[in-house]
Amino acid sequence: MDSYVVRVWLPDRPGALGQVASRIGAVRGDVVGIEILERGGGRAIDELVVTLPEDHLVDLLVHEIDQVDGVDVEDIRALHEGGHDPGLAAVTAAARLVDARRGEVGQVLCADTVANFECDWAVVLQLDPPSTVAAVGEPPTASWLAAFLAGSEHLDVGGPSEGAPDDIVWARLPACNHAFSAGRKGRPFRLRERRQLAAIARVAERMLELHGASNNQN
């Protein structure tokens, strides 16, 4: 059985998800995982893990889901080996930050973010003066990001980066004069992902703060 992650927009009303599941079943698919990524304005964005008996059924799957009134497929991608469990991935990332040695916290944060959230890049930067502390992929320059974040403070309405453009996420780490940011193209960051990354970044901030205190004591 091949597995796929399917992001769908659907009306936030009773029975809508059941209709989608019925369409998936019509192509011999099986829903084995569900996560609500965002809700608002009478719609919800759900991420479904679906198994299919044959990979040529993917196009038919998308067509069937699109037949449900008010439902749209935002994205579908093959599930890589290792499964899809965002909750476990977030907890594991936090544990890896706690276990990280002095000087490795930023790199662990960036590496796990790129791997778990399928980002194109992730970076931890010092804000003043701007410089890159750790990075994976090819992020914008530290000076550009620092200026961008300084001009985007008004977007942190409900929480870190919750009013940000679809393709970028960030969290400020004021205790150590750092910031964390990540980006990806082709699949927007949704509210649940932004909050997960903000929580993971808080763990990183605390570890950086503790390592800094340890350095001062030494």
PDB file of C-alpha atoms in Angstrom:
ATOM      1  CA  MET A   1       0.000   0.000   0.000  1.00  0.00           C
ATOM      2  CA  ASP A   2       1.303   3.452  -0.932  1.00  0.00           C
ATOM      3  CA  SER A   3       0.687   6.310   1.499  1.00  0.00           C
ATOM      4  CA  TYR A   4       0.005   9.954   0.720  1.00  0.00           C
ATOM      5  CA  VAL A   5      -0.491  13.141   2.704  1.00  0.00           C
ATOM      6  CA  VAL A   6      -3.484  15.078   1.373  1.00  0.00           C
ATOM      7  CA  ARG A   7      -4.283  18.637   2.434  1.00  0.00           C
ATOM      8  CA  VAL A   8      -7.885  19.608   1.870  1.00  0.00           C
ATOM      9  CA  TRP A   9     -10.011  22.707   2.373  1.00  0.00           C
ATOM     10  CA  LEU A  10     -13.509  21.792   3.452  1.00  0.00           C
ATOM     11  CA  PRO A  11     -16.583  23.486   4.916  1.00  0.00           C
ATOM     12  CA  ASP A  12     -16.425  23.555   8.700  1.00  0.00           C
ATOM     13  CA  ARG A  13     -19.736  21.752   9.116  1.00  0.00           C
ATOM     14  CA  PRO A  14     -20.817  18.334  10.411  1.00  0.00           C
ATOM     15  CA  GLY A  15     -20.541  15.583   7.821  1.00  0.00           C
ATOM     16  CA  ALA A  16     -18.107  17.311   5.451  1.00  0.00           C
ATOM     17  CA  LEU A  17     -15.166  15.146   6.468  1.00  0.00           C
ATOM     18  CA  GLY A  18     -17.341  12.041   6.260  1.00  0.00           C
ATOM     19  CA  GLN A  19     -18.203  12.908   2.664  1.00  0.00           C
ATOM     20  CA  VAL A  20     -14.507  13.248   1.840  1.00  0.00           C
ATOM     21  CA  ALA A  21     -13.744   9.912   3.522  1.00  0.00           C
ATOM     22  CA  SER A  22     -16.521   8.292   1.491  1.00  0.00           C
ATOM     23  CA  ARG A  23     -14.988   9.572  -1.757  1.00  0.00           C
ATOM     24  CA  ILE A  24     -11.597   8.267  -0.689  1.00  0.00           C
ATOM     25  CA  GLY A  25     -13.162   4.881  -0.003  1.00  0.00           C
ATOM     26  CA  ALA A  26     -14.690   4.901  -3.482  1.00  0.00           C
ATOM     27  CA  VAL A  27     -11.185   4.593  -4.973  1.00  0.00           C
ATOM     28  CA  ARG A  28     -10.242   1.876  -2.452  1.00  0.00           C
ATOM     29  CA  GLY A  29      -8.350   4.363  -0.325  1.00  0.00           C
ATOM     30  CA  ASP A  30      -8.212   4.325   3.459  1.00  0.00           C
ATOM     31  CA  VAL A  31      -7.823   7.316   5.794  1.00  0.00           C
ATOM     32  CA  VAL A  32      -5.291   6.328   8.468  1.00  0.00           C
ATOM     33  CA  GLY A  33      -4.514   9.737   9.960  1.00  0.00           C
ATOM     34  CA  ILE A  34      -6.177  13.148  10.361  1.00  0.00           C
ATOM     35  CA  GLU A  35      -4.822  16.463  11.635  1.00  0.00           C
ATOM     36  CA  ILE A  36      -6.675  19.786  11.698  1.00  0.00           C
ATOM     37  CA  LEU A  37      -4.199  22.456  10.605  1.00  0.00           C
ATOM     38  CA  GLU A  38      -6.380  25.547  10.671  1.00  0.00           C
ATOM     39  CA  ARG A  39      -9.983  26.679  11.100  1.00  0.00           C
ATOM     40  CA  GLY A  40     -11.694  29.970  10.407  1.00  0.00           C
ATOM     41  CA  GLY A  41     -14.104  31.775   8.155  1.00  0.00           C
ATOM     42  CA  GLY A  42     -16.396  28.746   8.002  1.00  0.00           C
ATOM     43  CA  ARG A  43     -13.695  26.498   6.537  1.00  0.00           C
ATOM     44  CA  ALA A  44     -11.125  24.064   7.872  1.00  0.00           C
ATOM     45  CA  ILE A  45      -7.830  22.849   6.476  1.00  0.00           C
ATOM     46  CA  ASP A  46      -7.236  19.199   7.277  1.00  0.00           C
ATOM     47  CA  GLU A  47      -4.256  17.023   6.544  1.00  0.00           C
ATOM     48  CA  LEU A  48      -5.188  13.413   5.822  1.00  0.00           C
ATOM     49  CA  VAL A  49      -2.888  10.417   5.588  1.00  0.00           C
ATOM     50  CA  VAL A  50      -4.363   8.144   2.941  1.00  0.00           C
ATOM     51  CA  THR A  51      -3.268   4.699   1.770  1.00  0.00           C
ATOM     52  CA  LEU A  52      -3.964   3.566  -1.788  1.00  0.00           C
ATOM     53  CA  PRO A  53      -3.550   0.056  -3.212  1.00  0.00           C
ATOM     54  CA  GLU A  54      -1.966   1.412  -6.435  1.00  0.00           C
ATOM     55  CA  ASP A  55      -0.155   4.669  -7.190  1.00  0.00           C
ATOM     56  CA  HIS A  56      -2.001   5.279 -10.460  1.00  0.00           C
ATOM     57  CA  LEU A  57      -5.126   6.006  -8.396  1.00  0.00           C
ATOM     58  CA  VAL A  58      -3.743   9.341  -7.136  1.00  0.00           C
ATOM     59  CA  ASP A  59      -5.293  11.460  -9.895  1.00  0.00           C
ATOM     60  CA  LEU A  60      -8.606   9.677  -9.464  1.00  0.00           C
ATOM     61  CA  LEU A  61      -8.410  10.276  -5.702  1.00  0.00           C
ATOM     62  CA  VAL A  62      -7.995  14.019  -6.202  1.00  0.00           C
ATOM     63  CA  HIS A  63     -10.845  14.054  -8.710  1.00  0.00           C
ATOM     64  CA  GLU A  64     -13.177  12.229  -6.312  1.00  0.00           C
ATOM     65  CA  ILE A  65     -12.401  14.547  -3.407  1.00  0.00           C
ATOM     66  CA  ASP A  66     -12.971  17.595  -5.592  1.00  0.00           C
ATOM     67  CA  GLN A  67     -16.486  16.336  -6.297  1.00  0.00           C
ATOM     68  CA  VAL A  68     -17.549  17.062  -2.715  1.00  0.00           C
ATOM     69  CA  ASP A  69     -19.299  20.434  -2.600  1.00  0.00           C
ATOM     70  CA  GLY A  70     -17.089  23.131  -1.095  1.00  0.00           C
ATOM     71  CA  VAL A  71     -13.994  20.915  -0.865  1.00  0.00           C
ATOM     72  CA  ASP A  72     -10.661  21.628  -2.562  1.00  0.00           C
ATOM     73  CA  VAL A  73      -7.382  19.711  -2.533  1.00  0.00           C
ATOM     74  CA  GLU A  74      -4.547  22.094  -1.657  1.00  0.00           C
ATOM     75  CA  ASP A  75      -1.681  19.630  -1.877  1.00  0.00           C
ATOM     76  CA  ILE A  76      -0.930  15.938  -2.168  1.00  0.00           C
ATOM     77  CA  ARG A  77       2.446  14.302  -1.725  1.00  0.00           C
ATOM     78  CA  ALA A  78       3.823  10.815  -1.311  1.00  0.00           C
ATOM     79  CA  LEU A  79       4.630   9.870   2.256  1.00  0.00           C
ATOM     80  CA  HIS A  80       8.284   9.110   2.728  1.00  0.00           C
ATOM     81  CA  GLU A  81       9.540   6.177   4.747  1.00  0.00           C
ATOM     82  CA  GLY A  82       9.208   6.765   8.471  1.00  0.00           C
ATOM     83  CA  GLY A  83       5.521   7.661   8.593  1.00  0.00           C
ATOM     84  CA  HIS A  84       3.724  10.907   9.333  1.00  0.00           C
ATOM     85  CA  ASP A  85       3.175  11.842  12.961  1.00  0.00           C
ATOM     86  CA  PRO A  86       3.597  15.620  13.453  1.00  0.00           C
ATOM     87  CA  GLY A  87       2.880  15.424  17.180  1.00  0.00           C
ATOM     88  CA  LEU A  88       5.572  12.837  17.796  1.00  0.00           C
ATOM     89  CA  ALA A  89       7.991  14.717  15.542  1.00  0.00           C
ATOM     90  CA  ALA A  90       7.512  17.900  17.591  1.00  0.00           C
ATOM     91  CA  VAL A  91       8.105  16.115  20.902  1.00  0.00           C
ATOM     92  CA  THR A  92      11.155  14.333  19.491  1.00  0.00           C
ATOM     93  CA  ALA A  93      12.545  17.647  18.212  1.00  0.00           C
ATOM     94  CA  ALA A  94      12.119  19.176  21.674  1.00  0.00           C
ATOM     95  CA  ALA A  95      13.898  16.205  23.269  1.00  0.00           C
ATOM     96  CA  ARG A  96      16.786  16.527  20.812  1.00  0.00           C
ATOM     97  CA  LEU A  97      17.161  20.194  21.746  1.00  0.00           C
ATOM     98  CA  VAL A  98      17.325  19.319  25.435  1.00  0.00           C
ATOM     99  CA  ASP A  99      19.987  16.681  24.702  1.00  0.00           C
ATOM    100  CA  ALA A 100      22.002  18.914  22.355  1.00  0.00           C
ATOM    101  CA  ARG A 101      25.492  19.819  23.458  1.00  0.00           C
ATOM    102  CA  ARG A 102      26.622  23.386  23.940  1.00  0.00           C
ATOM    103  CA  GLY A 103      26.958  25.074  20.559  1.00  0.00           C
ATOM    104  CA  GLU A 104      24.729  22.553  18.743  1.00  0.00           C
ATOM    105  CA  VAL A 105      21.265  23.817  19.720  1.00  0.00           C
ATOM    106  CA  GLY A 106      20.807  26.084  16.711  1.00  0.00           C
ATOM    107  CA  GLN A 107      21.934  23.477  14.219  1.00  0.00           C
ATOM    108  CA  VAL A 108      19.655  20.820  15.744  1.00  0.00           C
ATOM    109  CA  LEU A 109      16.708  23.229  15.572  1.00  0.00           C
ATOM    110  CA  CYS A 110      17.384  24.005  11.906  1.00  0.00           C
ATOM    111  CA  ALA A 111      17.986  20.389  10.872  1.00  0.00           C
ATOM    112  CA  ASP A 112      14.860  19.043  12.571  1.00  0.00           C
ATOM    113  CA  THR A 113      12.716  21.865  11.169  1.00  0.00           C
ATOM    114  CA  VAL A 114      13.813  21.174   7.600  1.00  0.00           C
ATOM    115  CA  ALA A 115      13.300  17.432   8.053  1.00  0.00           C
ATOM    116  CA  ASN A 116      10.008  17.429   9.968  1.00  0.00           C
ATOM    117  CA  PHE A 117       8.281  20.335   8.222  1.00  0.00           C
ATOM    118  CA  GLU A 118       9.815  19.717   4.789  1.00  0.00           C
ATOM    119  CA  CYS A 119      11.219  23.236   4.626  1.00  0.00           C
ATOM    120  CA  ASP A 120      13.640  24.517   2.000  1.00  0.00           C
ATOM    121  CA  TRP A 121      15.735  26.285   4.622  1.00  0.00           C
ATOM    122  CA  ALA A 122      15.938  27.145   8.308  1.00  0.00           C
ATOM    123  CA  VAL A 123      18.219  29.536  10.150  1.00  0.00           C
ATOM    124  CA  VAL A 124      19.040  30.818  13.613  1.00  0.00           C
ATOM    125  CA  LEU A 125      20.463  34.313  13.518  1.00  0.00           C
ATOM    126  CA  GLN A 126      21.831  36.847  15.914  1.00  0.00           C
ATOM    127  CA  LEU A 127      19.875  40.074  15.548  1.00  0.00           C
ATOM    128  CA  ASP A 128      22.279  42.787  16.648  1.00  0.00           C
ATOM    129  CA  PRO A 129      24.584  42.852  14.834  1.00  0.00           C
ATOM    130  CA  PRO A 130      22.998  40.493  12.263  1.00  0.00           C
ATOM    131  CA  SER A 131      24.905  37.248  11.733  1.00  0.00           C
ATOM    132  CA  THR A 132      24.066  33.627  11.018  1.00  0.00           C
ATOM    133  CA  VAL A 133      24.433  31.316  14.019  1.00  0.00           C
ATOM    134  CA  ALA A 134      23.254  28.079  12.350  1.00  0.00           C
ATOM    135  CA  ALA A 135      21.574  27.231   9.062  1.00  0.00           C
ATOM    136  CA  VAL A 136      20.356  24.373   6.865  1.00  0.00           C
ATOM    137  CA  GLY A 137      19.606  24.967   3.189  1.00  0.00           C
ATOM    138  CA  GLU A 138      20.049  28.394   1.627  1.00  0.00           C
ATOM    139  CA  PRO A 139      18.274  31.029   3.741  1.00  0.00           C
ATOM    140  CA  PRO A 140      18.266  34.755   2.975  1.00  0.00           C
ATOM    141  CA  THR A 141      21.193  36.715   4.363  1.00  0.00           C
ATOM    142  CA  ALA A 142      21.248  37.521   8.073  1.00  0.00           C
ATOM    143  CA  SER A 143      21.062  41.270   7.380  1.00  0.00           C
ATOM    144  CA  TRP A 144      18.016  40.833   5.121  1.00  0.00           C
ATOM    145  CA  LEU A 145      16.219  38.609   7.623  1.00  0.00           C
ATOM    146  CA  ALA A 146      16.992  40.905  10.547  1.00  0.00           C
ATOM    147  CA  ALA A 147      15.555  43.857   8.617  1.00  0.00           C
ATOM    148  CA  PHE A 148      12.548  41.809   7.532  1.00  0.00           C
ATOM    149  CA  LEU A 149      11.792  40.707  11.089  1.00  0.00           C
ATOM    150  CA  ALA A 150      12.195  44.246  12.410  1.00  0.00           C
ATOM    151  CA  GLY A 151       9.617  45.416   9.882  1.00  0.00           C
ATOM    152  CA  SER A 152       7.248  42.523  10.610  1.00  0.00           C
ATOM    153  CA  GLU A 153       6.654  42.903  14.337  1.00  0.00           C
ATOM    154  CA  HIS A 154       3.111  44.126  13.649  1.00  0.00           C
ATOM    155  CA  LEU A 155       2.325  40.706  12.105  1.00  0.00           C
ATOM    156  CA  ASP A 156       2.824  38.877  15.418  1.00  0.00           C
ATOM    157  CA  VAL A 157      -0.823  39.415  16.294  1.00  0.00           C
ATOM    158  CA  GLY A 158      -1.978  36.054  17.679  1.00  0.00           C
ATOM    159  CA  GLY A 159       1.520  34.666  18.148  1.00  0.00           C
ATOM    160  CA  PRO A 160       4.891  34.438  16.386  1.00  0.00           C
ATOM    161  CA  SER A 161       4.468  34.902  12.619  1.00  0.00           C
ATOM    162  CA  GLU A 162       0.741  34.109  12.668  1.00  0.00           C
ATOM    163  CA  GLY A 163       0.065  37.019  10.329  1.00  0.00           C
ATOM    164  CA  ALA A 164       3.078  36.275   8.128  1.00  0.00           C
ATOM    165  CA  PRO A 165       3.242  35.475   4.411  1.00  0.00           C
ATOM    166  CA  ASP A 166       2.439  31.858   3.556  1.00  0.00           C
ATOM    167  CA  ASP A 167       6.006  30.849   2.718  1.00  0.00           C
ATOM    168  CA  ILE A 168       7.873  31.933   5.857  1.00  0.00           C
ATOM    169  CA  VAL A 169       7.678  31.344   9.596  1.00  0.00           C
ATOM    170  CA  TRP A 170       9.665  32.839  12.442  1.00  0.00           C
ATOM    171  CA  ALA A 171      10.035  33.060  16.191  1.00  0.00           C
ATOM    172  CA  ARG A 172      11.910  35.690  18.137  1.00  0.00           C
ATOM    173  CA  LEU A 173      14.284  34.486  20.868  1.00  0.00           C
ATOM    174  CA  PRO A 174      14.717  37.681  22.903  1.00  0.00           C
ATOM    175  CA  ALA A 175      16.446  36.048  25.868  1.00  0.00           C
ATOM    176  CA  CYS A 176      19.550  35.523  23.731  1.00  0.00           C
ATOM    177  CA  ASN A 177      19.139  38.280  21.096  1.00  0.00           C
ATOM    178  CA  HIS A 178      18.443  35.608  18.448  1.00  0.00           C
ATOM    179  CA  ALA A 179      15.650  34.767  16.043  1.00  0.00           C
ATOM    180  CA  PHE A 180      14.660  31.611  14.233  1.00  0.00           C
ATOM    181  CA  SER A 181      13.126  31.486  10.765  1.00  0.00           C
ATOM    182  CA  ALA A 182      12.268  28.893   8.119  1.00  0.00           C
ATOM    183  CA  GLY A 183      10.799  28.931   4.644  1.00  0.00           C
ATOM    184  CA  ARG A 184       9.362  26.671   1.991  1.00  0.00           C
ATOM    185  CA  LYS A 185       7.698  27.136  -1.375  1.00  0.00           C
ATOM    186  CA  GLY A 186       4.699  25.307  -2.774  1.00  0.00           C
ATOM    187  CA  ARG A 187       2.905  24.484   0.483  1.00  0.00           C
ATOM    188  CA  PRO A 188       1.787  27.281   2.833  1.00  0.00           C
ATOM    189  CA  PHE A 189       2.573  27.195   6.529  1.00  0.00           C
ATOM    190  CA  ARG A 190      -0.659  26.702   8.412  1.00  0.00           C
ATOM    191  CA  LEU A 191      -1.591  27.875  11.908  1.00  0.00           C
ATOM    192  CA  ARG A 192      -0.942  24.563  13.650  1.00  0.00           C
ATOM    193  CA  GLU A 193       2.520  24.321  12.085  1.00  0.00           C
ATOM    194  CA  ARG A 194       3.356  27.890  13.077  1.00  0.00           C
ATOM    195  CA  ARG A 195       2.374  27.175  16.681  1.00  0.00           C
ATOM    196  CA  GLN A 196       4.313  23.907  16.747  1.00  0.00           C
ATOM    197  CA  LEU A 197       7.431  25.657  15.460  1.00  0.00           C
ATOM    198  CA  ALA A 198       6.977  28.524  17.921  1.00  0.00           C
ATOM    199  CA  ALA A 199       6.804  26.031  20.800  1.00  0.00           C
ATOM    200  CA  ILE A 200       9.913  24.182  19.595  1.00  0.00           C
ATOM    201  CA  ALA A 201      11.726  27.508  19.229  1.00  0.00           C
ATOM    202  CA  ARG A 202      10.888  28.355  22.854  1.00  0.00           C
ATOM    203  CA  VAL A 203      12.621  25.161  23.945  1.00  0.00           C
ATOM    204  CA  ALA A 204      15.646  26.137  21.848  1.00  0.00           C
ATOM    205  CA  GLU A 205      15.654  29.611  23.394  1.00  0.00           C
ATOM    206  CA  ARG A 206      15.624  28.153  26.885  1.00  0.00           C
ATOM    207  CA  MET A 207      18.508  25.812  26.071  1.00  0.00           C
ATOM    208  CA  LEU A 208      20.542  28.653  24.525  1.00  0.00           C
ATOM    209  CA  GLU A 209      19.851  30.712  27.633  1.00  0.00           C
ATOM    210  CA  LEU A 210      20.954  27.873  29.926  1.00  0.00           C
ATOM    211  CA  HIS A 211      24.127  27.270  27.935  1.00  0.00           C
ATOM    212  CA  GLY A 212      24.864  30.996  28.067  1.00  0.00           C
ATOM    213  CA  ALA A 213      24.420  31.011  31.839  1.00  0.00           C
ATOM    214  CA  SER A 214      26.723  28.008  32.086  1.00  0.00           C
ATOM    215  CA  ASN A 215      29.362  29.847  30.062  1.00  0.00           C
ATOM    216  CA  ASN A 216      29.119  32.856  32.345  1.00  0.00           C
ATOM    217  CA  GLN A 217      29.599  30.679  35.404  1.00  0.00           C
ATOM    218  CA  ASN A 218      32.676  29.129  33.861  1.00  0.00           C
TER     219      ASN A 218
END
